[in-house]
Short mmCIF file of C-alpha atoms in Angstrom, two decimals:
data_model
loop_
_atom_site.label_atom_id
_atom_site.label_comp_id
_atom_site.label_asym_id
_atom_site.label_seq_id
_atom_site.Cartn_x
_atom_site.Cartn_y
_atom_site.Cartn_z
CA MET E 28 -30.55 -17.70 13.13
CA PRO E 29 -31.04 -21.38 14.15
CA MET E 30 -31.81 -22.20 10.48
CA GLN E 31 -28.38 -20.93 9.43
CA ALA E 32 -26.37 -23.23 11.70
CA PRO E 33 -27.15 -26.54 9.88
CA ARG E 34 -26.26 -24.88 6.58
CA ARG E 35 -22.96 -23.61 7.91
CA ASN E 36 -22.22 -26.98 9.48
CA ALA E 37 -22.91 -28.73 6.17
CA LEU E 38 -20.40 -26.60 4.24
CA THR E 39 -17.30 -28.37 5.45
CA PRO E 40 -14.02 -28.57 3.50
CA ASP E 41 -14.76 -32.29 2.93
CA ALA E 42 -18.17 -31.49 1.45
CA LEU E 43 -16.70 -28.81 -0.83
CA GLN E 44 -13.93 -31.15 -1.92
CA MET E 45 -16.53 -33.86 -2.63
CA MET E 46 -18.41 -31.47 -4.93
CA ASP E 47 -15.18 -30.58 -6.71
CA ILE E 48 -14.24 -34.23 -7.32
CA ILE E 49 -17.72 -35.18 -8.57
CA ALA E 50 -17.73 -32.27 -11.02
CA ARG E 51 -14.18 -33.02 -12.16
CA THR E 52 -14.64 -36.76 -12.68
CA GLY E 53 -18.11 -36.39 -14.22
CA SER E 54 -19.85 -39.19 -12.31
CA PHE E 55 -20.65 -40.37 -8.80
CA ALA E 56 -19.01 -43.73 -9.48
CA ALA E 57 -15.71 -42.22 -10.63
CA ALA E 58 -15.72 -39.77 -7.73
CA ALA E 59 -16.42 -42.60 -5.27
CA ARG E 60 -13.43 -44.55 -6.60
CA GLU E 61 -11.15 -41.51 -6.20
CA LEU E 62 -12.42 -40.91 -2.68
CA GLY E 63 -12.22 -44.58 -1.73
CA ARG E 64 -15.95 -44.80 -0.98
CA VAL E 65 -18.86 -46.80 -2.35
CA PRO E 66 -21.19 -44.90 -4.73
CA SER E 67 -24.20 -45.28 -2.44
CA ALA E 68 -22.34 -43.63 0.46
CA LEU E 69 -21.35 -40.75 -1.80
CA THR E 70 -24.93 -40.34 -3.05
CA TYR E 71 -26.14 -40.29 0.55
CA SER E 72 -23.60 -37.56 1.44
CA VAL E 73 -24.77 -35.42 -1.49
CA ARG E 74 -28.41 -35.81 -0.43
CA GLN E 75 -27.52 -34.80 3.12
CA LEU E 76 -25.83 -31.68 1.75
CA GLU E 77 -28.85 -30.90 -0.43
CA ASP E 78 -31.22 -31.35 2.52
CA ALA E 79 -29.13 -29.05 4.70
CA LEU E 80 -29.03 -26.34 2.02
CA ASP E 81 -32.61 -27.03 0.85
CA VAL E 82 -31.56 -27.05 -2.83
CA LEU E 83 -30.92 -29.59 -5.60
CA LEU E 84 -27.25 -29.68 -6.52
CA PHE E 85 -27.40 -32.31 -9.28
CA ASP E 86 -29.91 -32.98 -12.05
CA ARG E 87 -31.29 -36.45 -11.28
CA SER E 88 -32.72 -36.84 -14.81
CA SER E 89 -29.21 -37.04 -16.26
CA ARG E 90 -27.07 -40.19 -16.23
CA GLN E 91 -24.02 -37.99 -15.70
CA ALA E 92 -23.28 -35.84 -12.66
CA GLN E 93 -24.93 -32.77 -14.15
CA LEU E 94 -24.86 -29.73 -11.87
CA THR E 95 -27.89 -27.51 -11.40
CA ALA E 96 -27.44 -23.74 -11.35
CA ALA E 97 -27.30 -23.89 -7.54
CA GLY E 98 -24.79 -26.74 -7.71
CA GLN E 99 -22.57 -24.77 -10.09
CA GLU E 100 -22.64 -21.77 -7.77
CA LEU E 101 -21.69 -23.97 -4.81
CA LEU E 102 -18.89 -25.53 -6.87
CA ASP E 103 -17.48 -22.14 -7.91
CA GLU E 104 -17.67 -20.65 -4.43
CA GLY E 105 -16.45 -23.88 -2.86
CA ARG E 106 -13.33 -23.92 -5.04
CA ARG E 107 -12.67 -20.31 -4.09
CA LEU E 108 -13.10 -21.08 -0.39
CA LEU E 109 -10.81 -24.12 -0.60
CA ALA E 110 -8.15 -21.99 -2.30
CA GLU E 111 -8.50 -19.34 0.42
CA MET E 112 -8.21 -22.00 3.13
CA ASP E 113 -5.01 -23.25 1.53
CA ALA E 114 -3.71 -19.69 1.32
CA VAL E 115 -4.52 -19.03 4.99
CA ALA E 116 -2.79 -22.26 6.00
CA ASN E 117 0.27 -21.29 3.98
CA ARG E 118 0.35 -17.79 5.50
CA VAL E 119 0.02 -19.19 9.01
CA ARG E 120 2.89 -21.57 8.33
CA ARG E 121 5.04 -18.76 6.95
CA VAL E 122 4.21 -16.48 9.88
CA SER E 123 5.50 -19.24 12.15
CA THR E 124 8.83 -18.98 10.31
CA GLY E 125 9.09 -15.25 11.04
CA TRP E 126 7.34 -13.62 8.06
CA GLU E 127 4.59 -11.19 9.04
CA SER E 128 1.09 -11.83 7.74
CA GLU E 129 0.91 -8.14 6.67
CA LEU E 130 3.31 -5.21 6.44
CA THR E 131 2.23 -1.62 5.85
CA VAL E 132 4.72 0.93 4.51
CA ALA E 133 3.73 4.61 4.74
CA VAL E 134 5.49 6.84 2.20
CA ASP E 135 5.67 10.63 2.24
CA ASP E 136 4.92 12.61 -0.91
CA VAL E 137 8.55 13.70 -1.20
CA ILE E 138 9.73 10.12 -1.80
CA SER E 139 10.39 8.65 -5.26
CA ARG E 140 7.46 6.40 -6.21
CA LEU E 141 9.63 4.87 -8.93
CA THR E 142 12.14 3.63 -6.35
CA VAL E 143 9.40 2.48 -3.95
CA PHE E 144 7.89 0.25 -6.64
CA GLU E 145 11.32 -1.13 -7.49
CA LEU E 146 11.67 -2.08 -3.82
CA VAL E 147 8.22 -3.68 -3.92
CA GLU E 148 9.32 -5.74 -6.93
CA GLY E 149 12.40 -6.86 -5.03
CA PHE E 150 10.33 -7.76 -1.99
CA TYR E 151 7.94 -9.95 -3.98
CA ALA E 152 10.91 -11.70 -5.59
CA GLN E 153 12.04 -13.03 -2.18
CA ARG E 154 11.84 -16.77 -1.54
CA THR E 155 11.81 -18.80 1.65
CA PRO E 156 14.28 -21.70 2.04
CA ASP E 157 11.66 -24.09 0.59
CA GLY E 158 11.33 -21.93 -2.53
CA GLN E 159 8.00 -20.33 -1.63
CA ALA E 160 7.10 -16.64 -1.63
CA PRO E 161 7.05 -15.18 1.91
CA GLY E 162 3.28 -14.70 1.79
CA THR E 163 3.35 -11.33 3.56
CA ARG E 164 0.57 -9.06 2.36
CA LEU E 165 2.17 -5.73 1.53
CA ARG E 166 0.36 -2.40 1.79
CA VAL E 167 1.81 0.93 0.66
CA ARG E 168 0.00 4.08 1.73
CA SER E 169 0.71 7.71 0.88
CA GLU E 170 0.95 10.26 3.68
CA VAL E 171 1.97 13.90 4.00
CA LEU E 172 3.93 15.62 6.80
CA ALA E 173 2.50 14.78 10.26
CA GLY E 174 0.24 12.17 8.68
CA LEU E 175 3.29 9.97 8.21
CA TRP E 176 4.12 10.05 11.94
CA GLU E 177 0.48 9.52 12.82
CA ALA E 178 0.26 6.37 10.68
CA LEU E 179 3.34 4.93 12.39
CA VAL E 180 2.55 5.93 15.98
CA SER E 181 -1.06 4.75 15.73
CA GLY E 182 0.02 1.33 14.45
CA GLN E 183 -1.55 1.83 11.02
CA ALA E 184 1.92 1.53 9.48
CA ASP E 185 4.95 -0.58 10.36
CA LEU E 186 7.51 1.50 8.46
CA ALA E 187 7.47 5.19 7.54
CA ILE E 188 9.70 6.46 4.72
CA GLY E 189 10.20 10.21 4.34
CA ALA E 190 9.69 11.35 7.92
CA MET E 191 10.87 14.87 8.67
CA MET E 192 13.77 14.80 11.12
CA ASN E 193 12.95 18.10 12.85
CA THR E 194 10.67 16.39 15.39
CA PRO E 195 12.14 13.98 17.96
CA PRO E 196 10.50 10.54 17.66
CA GLN E 197 8.30 9.14 20.39
CA THR E 198 9.46 6.41 22.74
CA GLY E 199 9.58 3.06 21.01
CA ILE E 200 10.19 4.53 17.54
CA GLU E 201 13.52 4.03 15.79
CA LEU E 202 14.57 6.78 13.37
CA LYS E 203 17.42 6.93 10.84
CA PRO E 204 18.28 9.57 8.23
CA LEU E 205 17.60 9.18 4.53
CA GLY E 206 19.30 12.38 3.44
CA GLU E 207 18.78 16.02 2.58
CA VAL E 208 16.49 17.49 -0.06
CA GLU E 209 16.84 21.01 -1.39
CA PHE E 210 13.58 22.91 -1.84
CA VAL E 211 13.28 25.66 -4.46
CA PHE E 212 10.76 28.49 -4.63
CA ALA E 213 9.02 27.84 -7.94
CA MET E 214 6.35 29.35 -10.15
CA ALA E 215 5.19 29.43 -13.75
CA PRO E 216 7.45 31.49 -16.04
CA HIS E 217 4.58 33.91 -16.73
CA HIS E 218 3.77 34.45 -13.04
CA PRO E 219 4.17 38.09 -11.90
CA LEU E 220 6.85 37.14 -9.34
CA ALA E 221 8.94 35.65 -12.14
CA GLN E 222 9.26 39.12 -13.64
CA VAL E 223 10.69 40.97 -10.61
CA GLY E 224 14.22 41.11 -9.27
CA GLU E 225 15.72 38.67 -6.80
CA PRO E 226 15.82 37.92 -3.97
CA LEU E 227 12.09 38.01 -3.33
CA SER E 228 11.00 39.54 -0.04
CA ASP E 229 8.24 38.24 2.23
CA ALA E 230 6.18 41.31 1.39
CA GLN E 231 6.40 40.54 -2.33
CA ILE E 232 5.49 36.88 -1.79
CA LEU E 233 2.63 37.68 0.60
CA ALA E 234 0.81 39.52 -2.18
CA HIS E 235 0.43 36.29 -4.16
CA ARG E 236 -1.39 33.01 -3.60
CA ALA E 237 0.60 30.07 -2.26
CA VAL E 238 0.01 26.45 -3.21
CA ALA E 239 0.28 23.99 -0.31
CA VAL E 240 -0.07 20.24 0.09
CA ALA E 241 -2.59 19.26 2.77
CA ASP E 242 -1.20 17.47 5.81
CA SER E 243 -2.81 14.00 5.94
CA ALA E 244 -2.88 13.85 9.77
CA GLN E 245 -6.31 13.26 11.27
CA ARG E 246 -5.51 13.37 14.99
CA LEU E 247 -2.05 14.92 15.31
CA SER E 248 -1.71 18.67 14.82
CA PRO E 249 -1.20 19.39 11.10
CA VAL E 250 2.15 20.85 10.10
CA THR E 251 2.33 24.08 8.12
CA VAL E 252 5.55 24.74 6.22
CA ASN E 253 6.75 27.91 4.45
CA LEU E 254 3.42 29.76 4.51
CA LEU E 255 3.29 33.42 5.50
CA PRO E 256 0.66 34.65 8.00
CA GLY E 257 -2.33 36.04 6.13
CA GLN E 258 -1.27 34.63 2.76
CA ASP E 259 -3.96 33.32 0.41
CA VAL E 260 -3.53 29.54 0.10
CA PHE E 261 -4.69 27.03 -2.49
CA THR E 262 -4.54 23.56 -0.87
CA VAL E 263 -4.04 20.41 -2.94
CA PRO E 264 -3.80 16.70 -1.96
CA SER E 265 -0.34 15.78 -3.28
CA MET E 266 3.02 17.12 -4.37
CA GLY E 267 2.25 16.12 -7.95
CA ALA E 268 -0.93 18.22 -7.79
CA LYS E 269 1.06 21.12 -6.33
CA ILE E 270 3.56 21.05 -9.18
CA GLU E 271 0.71 20.93 -11.68
CA ALA E 272 -0.93 23.93 -9.97
CA LEU E 273 2.36 25.88 -10.11
CA MET E 274 2.74 25.19 -13.82
CA ARG E 275 -0.83 26.43 -14.36
CA CYS E 276 0.11 29.69 -12.62
CA LEU E 277 -2.34 29.07 -9.77
CA GLY E 278 0.18 30.15 -7.16
CA VAL E 279 3.76 29.89 -5.94
CA GLY E 280 5.53 27.68 -3.44
CA PHE E 281 8.50 25.65 -2.29
CA VAL E 282 8.90 22.25 -3.92
CA PRO E 283 11.61 19.54 -3.76
CA GLU E 284 14.20 20.36 -6.42
CA PRO E 285 14.52 16.70 -7.62
CA GLN E 286 10.78 16.55 -8.34
CA VAL E 287 10.78 19.71 -10.49
CA ARG E 288 14.22 19.31 -12.06
CA GLU E 289 12.76 18.32 -15.42
CA ALA E 290 10.06 21.01 -15.30
CA LEU E 291 12.76 23.61 -14.61
CA ARG E 292 14.90 22.28 -17.46
CA LEU E 293 11.97 22.44 -19.89
CA GLY E 294 10.97 25.93 -18.76
CA ARG E 295 7.61 24.78 -17.42
CA LEU E 296 8.64 26.25 -14.07
CA VAL E 297 11.21 28.79 -12.94
CA ALA E 298 12.95 29.01 -9.54
CA ARG E 299 13.60 32.29 -7.75
CA ARG E 300 15.79 33.12 -4.76
CA VAL E 301 14.10 34.48 -1.64
CA GLN E 302 15.39 36.63 1.19
CA ARG E 303 14.33 34.11 3.83
CA ALA E 304 17.19 31.70 4.40
CA ARG E 305 16.08 28.10 3.91
CA GLN E 306 18.31 25.14 4.65
CA PRO E 307 17.86 21.77 2.89
CA SER E 308 15.29 19.59 4.66
CA LEU E 309 16.48 16.40 6.33
CA PHE E 310 14.28 13.34 5.89
CA GLY E 311 14.47 9.92 7.48
CA TYR E 312 12.76 6.59 7.89
CA ALA E 313 11.24 5.25 11.07
CA TRP E 314 9.77 2.05 12.44
CA ARG E 315 8.42 0.65 15.67
CA SER E 316 11.24 -0.83 17.73
CA ALA E 317 11.29 -4.47 18.83
CA ALA E 318 10.53 -3.34 22.39
CA THR E 319 7.25 -1.70 21.33
CA PRO E 320 4.16 -3.87 21.97
CA GLN E 321 2.49 -4.78 18.68
CA PRO E 322 -0.66 -6.81 19.23
CA ARG E 323 -1.17 -7.32 15.50
CA LYS E 324 2.04 -9.26 14.84
CA ALA E 325 5.38 -10.32 16.23
CA PRO E 326 7.82 -7.38 16.28
CA GLN E 327 10.72 -7.10 13.84
CA GLY E 328 9.56 -9.81 11.47
CA LEU E 329 11.49 -10.89 8.40
CA ALA E 330 9.52 -8.63 6.04
CA LEU E 331 10.37 -5.50 8.05
CA GLN E 332 13.96 -6.69 8.35
CA TRP E 333 14.17 -6.98 4.55
CA TRP E 334 12.97 -3.38 4.07
CA LEU E 335 15.37 -2.08 6.70
CA GLN E 336 18.24 -3.91 5.01
CA GLN E 337 17.42 -2.18 1.72
CA LEU E 338 17.29 1.19 3.47
CA ASP E 339 20.75 0.55 4.89
CA SER E 340 22.08 1.05 1.35
CA PRO E 341 23.26 4.63 0.62
CA ALA E 342 22.34 4.12 -3.05
CA THR E 343 18.76 3.16 -2.12
CA ARG E 344 18.39 6.12 0.24
CA ARG E 345 19.69 8.49 -2.42
CA ALA E 346 17.37 7.03 -5.06
CA LEU E 347 14.34 7.44 -2.77
CA LEU E 348 15.03 11.19 -2.62
CA GLU E 349 16.42 11.82 -6.11
CA ARG E 350 14.88 9.48 -8.72
CA HIS E 351 11.63 11.08 -9.80
CA LEU E 352 9.78 10.91 -13.06
CA GLY E 353 10.14 13.98 -15.23
CA LEU E 354 6.74 15.57 -14.71
CA PRO E 355 3.79 14.82 -12.40
CA ALA E 356 1.11 12.55 -13.83
CA GLU E 357 -1.35 15.46 -13.85
CA ALA E 358 0.88 17.33 -16.30
CA VAL E 359 1.36 14.54 -18.84
#
C-alpha cells in the first residue's frame, strides 16, 4: 500500500496535461514553450514522473518525443481522466444552478415507451442560460405494480409514472392522476374460451391458464390483479411478453386495450366480455415532495421540475396511456 501512494501523488492533472502537450507538440522544446517553462525543467518533471511510476514514458533514442507503449497508455488514460475531471466540474457547476446530478424515472409497464422516449429527447434538448446542456444524468427504469411504488419510496427513483391510484401514497409522496385505462379480457382466436358464449363466468375462466406479469417489488408485498384462486398461472416479466404469450395461445388474461388495439384489429387476439364487472383502472404519477429528506440531492431540482411540467399537459398524459406501438417487440 505505501508503494501506491507516490504513484497516485505523481498522477496529477498538471502531469497528465504535460504528457498531453508533449505528445501533441511532438517535442520537449515545443511543449516547454507552450507551458512557459525551460526544456530542462520539463525534462526533469518527466523523469520524476517516470521514477514515481517506475516506467519509461519516452524513447530516449529518438530525437522526437516518441512515446513508449507505457507512455501511450498513460497518455490515453490521462486524456480520458482529464475529460472526466472537466465533466465532473461542469456537473458540479450545473448542480449549483439547480440541476440535479442524476434523475431516475421509474415507468410502469402500462406506459407508452414511445412517449417516454419522446420526453427523454425533449429533456436532452434543454439548454441552460449559457447555452449548455443541463448535465443531469438521466436513468429510466421499468417497474411493474408495487415495484413502482417501492422504487419511489426507497429513493431508487425520483419520479414514478404509471402508479396505480387505488393505494393511498405514503407521507411525503405527491400523487397526481394520469388518466384511466380500459383493460380487456383477451386470448388467441383459436383459444377454447374464444369459442364459447359471452359473458364468460369465473368457473369457465378458472379452467384455463392465466398469463400474468410478475410484480417487480422486492420488499413490498407483491400485488396480484385479476387472478382467480386456484387458477393455473404462467408468469412473464413484461406486458409485451404477456401479449406475446396470449397470441401464442399460452393462456388468457386482462391487458390494457391501447396496447392490444392493433392485435385485436389484425385478429391476432380477440376480446371477450366477462361476468365480473371491471371498471377502468386509474393510473397516476408520483414524486417525492420537497419536504421529504433526500440525502442524494437537493429536493425539487430543475430536472424534476421539467418532467412535472410536461406531465401537467393533458396531451402528454393521454399519450403516455394511449400511444403504443402496434405489436410487442416479441411478436415482430
